[in-house]
Amino acid sequence: MSTESFDSRNALNGTTGPRAVLNAQTESSEDADKKIRKERRIRSKADLRLCTIAGLLCSLNLLDSGIYPGLALLISSWYRREELQLRFAYLQCGEIIVLATGGIVNYGLNHLHGNGGLKGWQWMFLVQGLVACIIGIATYWWIIDFPEYSDRSFKFLNSEEARIATSRIQRDRGDVIPAPFTWREIFRHFLDPKIYGFAASFFLLNLVSTSLSYFLPIILQSGMGFSTNQSILLSAPPYYYAVIPVILSSAFGDKYRLRGPVIVFNSLCLIAGFIMLGFADQVTVRYIGIYLATGAYISNWAALNSYQASNITGQWKRAVAAAAVTACNGLGGVAGSFIVRQQEAPRYWTAIWVSISSHVSIICIVAAFSIFFYIVNSKQRKGGKVIEETEGFRYTY
């Protein structure tokens, strides 16, 4: 049998020639589609297991101490950089929805005063404590491990899915496998000025969020003339509203891989909200200002978390950044508890000016980072610089 006749028959059967090439391309396209579907399914599983439990832990104030930086590190290790802000937004939404609902529930529990020989505040502690215990026990099985160990987690991924989860992060920033632990490796990361810039931003953000979230009922009562029960109920709607801007701004930031402009926009919204709260005379306008400010600072929480996570590589450096951010975040909360001064009702000028100034400072920090990131990225494009000790890595700004 001649070679020509053999090749002719193979060409007709689609094993060689243009048809074979077309078949190979189709199979390659199908394999790529399957891989994309698998990655989406893995990402959805991680969303469910990580973001839902994180939101519940936040809402029950169980993210104090070492839990918060560990959870922030875990979330940042599971997603590509262009996916991070929306995942932090999911986390934040879980927290604010439960917190807002919790305020309404507490309003009802307070009316149980005297039932069962317990006071209203005792009913609040009893119910919330019981819920916290149940969720705390369930978390032991529900929370997941890092991607490279995710096949060990309870009813989560199999070994093939764990390899896919690991490879997609490795392609993004190349830091799935951590370097061996040494104290020298930890301390050298404190020499990076970016760590302090990110930590200062969280200090300034939590300065406002603590004062507004903890003292909002007091502001509504003493500053706007509402009764105690009205103030409790009116504290909830701004948090339900905040779900809208945090999801929209985070989806926009992830889609276009922008962090700094989103943070600046949210900061300007917060400044506008506090101007309305401090300088307007109508109660309605001042209350709308609370909506603007609440939505802005909650949106910036997700934006700042993704901002720092997108511009740091290496698991130990991420751990250092998470610890530094948590420390300064806590300090901001301490400072924020002193800026709402009862004797300044109904305007609370100290809180107004400190809040405005803090977000002007955040805008300045982001501007400085953006200029620095642009210069370094330009050098990297010309082939003269390796960023964050990772070949091909560029800053997100």
Coordinates of C-alpha atoms in Angstrom, one line a residue:
M1 CA 0.0 0.0 0.0
S2 CA 1.5 3.4 -1.0
T3 CA 2.2 6.2 1.4
E4 CA 0.0 8.5 -0.7
S5 CA -3.1 6.2 -0.4
F6 CA -2.5 5.7 3.4
D7 CA -2.3 9.5 4.0
S8 CA -5.3 10.1 1.8
R9 CA -7.5 7.7 3.8
N10 CA -6.2 9.2 7.1
A11 CA -7.1 12.6 5.8
L12 CA -10.6 11.5 4.9
N13 CA -11.0 9.9 8.4
G14 CA -9.8 13.1 10.1
T15 CA -6.6 11.6 11.6
T16 CA -4.3 13.8 9.6
G17 CA -4.6 17.0 7.6
P18 CA -6.8 20.1 8.3
R19 CA -9.6 18.0 9.9
A20 CA -7.2 16.5 12.4
V21 CA -5.9 20.0 13.3
L22 CA -9.5 21.2 13.7
N23 CA -10.3 18.2 15.9
A24 CA -7.2 18.8 18.0
Q25 CA -8.1 22.4 18.4
T26 CA -11.7 21.4 19.4
E27 CA -10.4 18.9 22.0
S28 CA -8.0 21.6 23.3
S29 CA -10.8 24.1 23.6
E30 CA -13.0 21.5 25.4
D31 CA -10.2 20.7 27.8
A32 CA -9.7 24.4 28.5
D33 CA -13.5 24.9 29.1
K34 CA -13.5 21.9 31.5
K35 CA -10.5 23.4 33.4
I36 CA -12.3 26.8 33.7
R37 CA -15.5 25.1 35.0
K38 CA -13.5 23.2 37.6
E39 CA -11.7 26.4 38.7
R40 CA -15.1 28.1 39.0
R41 CA -16.5 25.3 41.0
I42 CA -13.5 25.3 43.3
R43 CA -13.8 29.0 43.8
S44 CA -17.5 28.7 44.6
K45 CA -16.7 26.1 47.2
A46 CA -14.1 28.3 48.8
D47 CA -16.5 31.3 48.7
L48 CA -19.1 29.2 50.6
R49 CA -16.7 27.8 53.2
L50 CA -14.5 30.8 53.8
C51 CA -16.6 34.0 53.3
T52 CA -19.7 32.8 55.0
I53 CA -18.0 31.5 58.2
A54 CA -15.8 34.6 58.3
G55 CA -18.8 36.9 58.2
L56 CA -20.4 35.1 61.0
L57 CA -17.3 35.1 63.1
C58 CA -16.9 38.9 62.5
S59 CA -20.5 39.5 63.5
L60 CA -20.1 37.6 66.8
N61 CA -16.9 39.6 67.6
L62 CA -14.9 36.3 67.3
L63 CA -12.2 37.8 65.0
D64 CA -10.3 39.6 67.7
S65 CA -6.7 38.7 68.6
G66 CA -5.0 36.2 66.3
I67 CA -8.1 35.0 64.4
Y68 CA -8.5 38.0 62.2
P69 CA -5.0 38.2 60.7
G70 CA -5.0 34.4 60.2
L71 CA -8.3 34.5 58.4
A72 CA -7.3 37.5 56.2
L73 CA -4.1 35.6 55.3
L74 CA -6.2 32.5 54.5
I75 CA -8.6 34.4 52.2
S76 CA -5.7 36.1 50.4
S77 CA -4.0 32.8 49.8
W78 CA -7.1 31.3 48.1
Y79 CA -7.8 33.8 45.3
R80 CA -6.0 35.4 42.4
R81 CA -5.3 39.1 42.9
E82 CA -8.1 40.2 40.5
E83 CA -10.6 38.2 42.7
L84 CA -9.7 39.4 46.1
Q85 CA -11.7 42.6 46.7
L86 CA -15.1 40.9 46.0
R87 CA -14.2 38.1 48.4
F88 CA -13.4 40.5 51.1
A89 CA -16.6 42.3 50.2
Y90 CA -18.5 39.0 50.8
L91 CA -16.8 38.7 54.2
Q92 CA -17.8 42.3 55.1
C93 CA -21.4 41.8 53.9
G94 CA -21.8 38.8 56.1
E95 CA -20.7 40.8 59.0
I96 CA -22.8 43.9 58.5
I97 CA -26.0 42.0 57.6
V98 CA -25.8 40.0 60.8
L99 CA -24.7 43.0 62.9
A100 CA -27.6 45.1 61.5
T101 CA -30.1 42.2 62.1
G102 CA -28.5 41.7 65.5
G103 CA -29.4 45.3 66.5
I104 CA -33.1 44.6 65.7
V105 CA -32.9 41.3 67.6
N106 CA -31.4 43.0 70.6
Y107 CA -34.3 45.5 70.5
G108 CA -36.6 42.5 70.8
L109 CA -34.6 40.8 73.5
N110 CA -34.5 43.9 75.5
H111 CA -38.3 43.6 75.8
L112 CA -37.9 40.3 77.6
H113 CA -36.7 42.2 80.6
G114 CA -38.0 40.5 83.7
N115 CA -38.9 37.2 81.9
G116 CA -37.3 34.1 83.6
G117 CA -35.8 36.4 86.2
L118 CA -33.4 37.9 83.7
K119 CA -32.8 41.5 82.7
G120 CA -32.9 42.6 79.1
W121 CA -29.1 42.8 78.8
Q122 CA -28.8 39.3 80.3
W123 CA -31.0 37.9 77.6
M124 CA -28.8 39.5 75.0
F125 CA -25.7 37.9 76.5
L126 CA -27.4 34.5 76.9
V127 CA -28.7 34.3 73.3
Q128 CA -25.6 35.7 71.6
G129 CA -23.3 33.6 73.7
L130 CA -25.2 30.4 72.8
V131 CA -25.1 31.2 69.1
A132 CA -21.3 32.0 69.4
C133 CA -20.7 28.6 71.1
I134 CA -22.6 26.7 68.4
I135 CA -20.9 28.4 65.5
G136 CA -17.5 28.1 67.2
I137 CA -17.9 24.3 67.4
A138 CA -19.1 24.0 63.8
T139 CA -16.2 26.1 62.6
Y140 CA -13.7 23.4 63.5
W141 CA -15.0 21.3 60.6
W142 CA -16.3 24.1 58.4
I143 CA -13.1 26.2 58.0
I144 CA -10.7 25.1 55.3
D145 CA -6.9 24.8 55.1
F146 CA -4.5 26.5 52.7
P147 CA -4.9 25.5 49.0
E148 CA -1.9 23.0 49.0
Y149 CA -3.5 21.2 52.0
S150 CA -7.2 21.6 51.0
D151 CA -7.8 18.0 50.3
R152 CA -7.4 17.3 54.0
S153 CA -10.3 19.6 54.9
F154 CA -13.6 18.1 55.9
K155 CA -15.7 17.3 52.8
F156 CA -14.1 19.9 50.7
L157 CA -11.8 19.2 47.7
N158 CA -10.2 16.0 46.4
S159 CA -6.5 15.7 45.5
E160 CA -7.1 16.7 41.9
E161 CA -9.1 19.8 42.8
A162 CA -6.4 20.7 45.4
R163 CA -3.8 20.6 42.7
I164 CA -5.9 22.9 40.4
A165 CA -6.5 25.3 43.3
T166 CA -2.7 25.4 44.0
S167 CA -1.7 25.8 40.4
R168 CA -4.0 28.8 39.7
I169 CA -2.5 30.7 42.7
Q170 CA 1.0 29.7 41.7
R171 CA 0.5 31.1 38.2
D172 CA -0.8 34.4 39.6
R173 CA 2.0 35.3 42.1
G174 CA 4.2 32.2 42.6
D175 CA 4.0 32.1 46.5
V176 CA 1.9 29.0 47.2
I177 CA 4.8 27.1 48.9
P178 CA 6.2 29.2 51.8
A179 CA 9.9 29.5 52.5
P180 CA 11.3 27.7 55.5
F181 CA 10.4 29.6 58.7
T182 CA 13.2 31.6 60.3
W183 CA 13.0 34.7 62.5
R184 CA 15.3 36.4 60.1
E185 CA 12.8 35.8 57.3
I186 CA 10.1 37.4 59.5
F187 CA 11.9 40.4 60.7
R188 CA 13.4 41.4 57.3
H189 CA 9.9 42.1 56.0
F190 CA 9.5 44.8 58.6
L191 CA 12.0 46.8 56.6
D192 CA 9.5 47.3 53.8
P193 CA 7.9 50.7 54.1
K194 CA 4.7 49.4 52.3
I195 CA 3.9 47.5 55.5
Y196 CA 3.7 50.7 57.5
G197 CA 1.7 52.5 54.8
F198 CA -0.9 49.8 54.8
A199 CA -1.0 49.6 58.6
A200 CA -1.4 53.4 58.8
S201 CA -4.3 53.2 56.4
F202 CA -6.2 50.7 58.5
F203 CA -5.5 52.7 61.6
L204 CA -7.1 55.7 59.9
L205 CA -10.0 53.7 58.6
N206 CA -10.9 52.0 61.9
L207 CA -10.6 55.3 63.7
V208 CA -13.8 56.2 61.8
S209 CA -15.5 52.9 61.7
T210 CA -15.3 52.3 65.4
S211 CA -16.6 55.7 66.3
L212 CA -19.5 55.5 63.8
S213 CA -20.5 51.9 64.5
Y214 CA -20.4 52.0 68.3
F215 CA -21.7 55.5 68.8
L216 CA -24.3 55.7 66.0
P217 CA -27.3 55.2 68.4
I218 CA -25.9 57.9 70.6
I219 CA -25.5 60.3 67.7
L220 CA -29.1 59.6 66.6
Q221 CA -30.4 60.1 70.0
S222 CA -28.4 63.0 71.3
G223 CA -27.5 64.6 68.0
M224 CA -30.8 64.2 66.1
G225 CA -33.4 63.9 68.8
F226 CA -34.7 60.4 68.3
S227 CA -35.8 58.2 71.3
T228 CA -33.7 55.3 72.6
N229 CA -35.8 52.7 70.8
Q230 CA -36.0 54.7 67.6
S231 CA -32.2 55.2 67.6
I232 CA -31.6 51.4 68.0
L233 CA -33.9 50.7 65.0
L234 CA -32.6 53.5 62.8
S235 CA -29.0 52.3 63.3
A236 CA -29.7 49.2 61.2
P237 CA -30.7 50.6 57.7
P238 CA -27.4 52.2 56.9
Y239 CA -25.7 48.8 57.3
Y240 CA -28.2 47.1 55.0
Y241 CA -27.6 49.9 52.5
A242 CA -23.8 49.4 52.8
V243 CA -24.1 46.0 51.1
I244 CA -24.8 47.8 47.8
P245 CA -21.7 50.0 47.6
V246 CA -19.4 47.4 48.9
I247 CA -20.4 44.8 46.3
L248 CA -20.6 47.3 43.4
S249 CA -17.2 49.0 44.2
S250 CA -15.5 45.6 44.8
A251 CA -16.9 44.1 41.5
F252 CA -15.7 47.2 39.7
G253 CA -12.3 47.1 41.3
D254 CA -11.8 43.4 40.5
K255 CA -13.0 43.7 36.9
Y256 CA -10.7 46.5 36.0
R257 CA -7.9 45.5 38.5
L258 CA -8.1 48.9 40.2
R259 CA -7.5 49.5 43.9
G260 CA -6.3 53.0 44.6
P261 CA -9.0 54.8 42.6
V262 CA -11.7 52.8 44.4
I263 CA -10.3 53.7 47.8
V264 CA -10.1 57.4 46.8
F265 CA -13.7 57.4 45.6
N266 CA -14.9 55.7 48.8
S267 CA -12.9 58.2 50.9
L268 CA -14.5 61.2 49.1
C269 CA -17.9 59.7 49.7
L270 CA -17.1 59.3 53.4
I271 CA -15.9 62.9 53.5
A272 CA -19.1 64.1 51.9
G273 CA -21.2 62.1 54.3
F274 CA -19.5 63.6 57.4
I275 CA -19.8 67.1 55.9
M276 CA -23.6 66.4 55.6
L277 CA -23.7 65.0 59.2
G278 CA -21.7 67.9 60.7
F279 CA -22.9 71.0 58.8
A280 CA -26.5 70.3 57.6
D281 CA -29.4 71.5 59.7
Q282 CA -32.1 69.2 58.5
V283 CA -32.2 65.8 60.3
T284 CA -33.0 64.0 57.0
V285 CA -29.9 65.3 55.3
R286 CA -27.8 64.4 58.3
Y287 CA -29.2 60.9 58.4
I288 CA -28.5 60.5 54.7
G289 CA -24.9 61.5 55.5
I290 CA -24.7 58.6 57.8
Y291 CA -25.7 56.3 54.9
L292 CA -22.9 57.7 52.8
A293 CA -20.3 57.5 55.5
T294 CA -21.3 53.9 56.5
G295 CA -21.3 52.6 53.0
A296 CA -17.9 54.3 52.2
Y297 CA -16.0 53.0 55.2
I298 CA -17.3 49.4 54.8
S299 CA -16.4 49.5 51.1
N300 CA -13.0 50.8 51.9
W301 CA -12.4 47.9 54.3
A302 CA -12.7 45.4 51.4
A303 CA -10.7 47.7 49.1
L304 CA -7.8 48.3 51.5
N305 CA -7.6 44.5 52.3
S306 CA -7.3 43.7 48.6
Y307 CA -5.0 46.6 48.0
Q308 CA -2.4 45.3 50.5
A309 CA -2.9 41.6 49.5
S310 CA -2.5 42.4 45.8
N311 CA 0.9 44.2 46.3
I312 CA 2.6 41.7 48.6
T313 CA 4.0 38.3 47.8
G314 CA 5.4 35.5 49.9
Q315 CA 3.4 33.8 52.7
W316 CA 5.6 35.0 55.5
K317 CA 5.4 38.6 54.2
R318 CA 1.6 38.3 54.0
A319 CA 1.6 37.1 57.6
V320 CA 3.8 40.0 58.7
A321 CA 1.5 42.5 56.9
A322 CA -1.7 40.9 58.4
A323 CA -0.2 41.2 61.9
A324 CA 0.9 44.8 61.4
V325 CA -2.5 45.7 59.9
T326 CA -4.3 44.0 62.8
A327 CA -2.2 45.8 65.4
C328 CA -2.8 49.3 63.9
N329 CA -6.5 48.4 63.2
G330 CA -6.9 47.8 66.9
L331 CA -5.1 51.0 67.8
G332 CA -7.5 52.9 65.5
G333 CA -10.4 51.3 67.3
V334 CA -9.0 52.5 70.7
A335 CA -8.5 56.0 69.4
G336 CA -11.9 56.0 67.7
S337 CA -13.7 55.4 71.0
F338 CA -12.5 58.8 72.2
I339 CA -13.5 61.1 69.4
V340 CA -17.3 61.1 69.9
R341 CA -17.6 63.4 72.8
Q342 CA -21.0 63.7 74.5
Q343 CA -20.5 67.3 75.5
E344 CA -20.2 68.2 71.8
A345 CA -23.7 67.0 70.9
P346 CA -25.5 67.6 68.6
R347 CA -22.6 68.3 66.1
Y348 CA -19.7 66.3 67.5
W349 CA -17.1 68.5 65.9
T350 CA -14.1 66.4 67.0
A351 CA -15.5 63.3 65.4
I352 CA -16.4 65.2 62.2
W353 CA -13.0 66.8 61.7
V354 CA -11.0 63.7 62.8
S355 CA -13.0 61.6 60.4
I356 CA -12.5 64.0 57.5
S357 CA -8.8 64.4 58.2
S358 CA -8.2 60.7 58.5
H359 CA -9.6 60.0 55.0
V360 CA -7.7 62.9 53.5
S361 CA -4.7 61.2 54.9
I362 CA -5.7 57.9 53.3
I363 CA -6.0 59.6 49.9
C364 CA -2.5 61.0 50.4
I365 CA -1.1 57.5 51.3
V366 CA -2.8 55.9 48.2
A367 CA -1.5 58.7 46.0
A368 CA 2.1 58.1 47.2
F369 CA 1.7 54.4 46.7
S370 CA 0.3 54.9 43.2
I371 CA 3.2 57.0 42.1
F372 CA 5.7 54.6 43.6
F373 CA 4.0 51.5 42.0
Y374 CA 3.9 53.3 38.6
I375 CA 7.6 54.0 38.7
V376 CA 8.6 50.5 39.8
N377 CA 6.2 48.9 37.2
S378 CA 7.8 51.0 34.5
K379 CA 11.2 49.7 35.4
Q380 CA 9.9 46.2 35.4
R381 CA 8.5 46.5 31.9
K382 CA 11.8 47.6 30.7
G383 CA 13.3 44.4 32.1
G384 CA 15.5 46.1 34.7
K385 CA 13.7 45.2 38.0
V386 CA 12.3 42.2 39.8
I387 CA 9.4 43.2 42.0
E388 CA 8.7 41.5 45.4
E389 CA 11.3 38.9 44.6
T390 CA 8.9 37.4 42.0
E391 CA 9.7 37.3 38.3
G392 CA 7.0 38.9 36.2
F393 CA 5.2 40.4 39.2
R394 CA 3.7 43.9 38.9
Y395 CA 2.1 46.1 41.4
T396 CA -1.7 46.8 41.3
Y397 CA -2.7 50.4 41.7

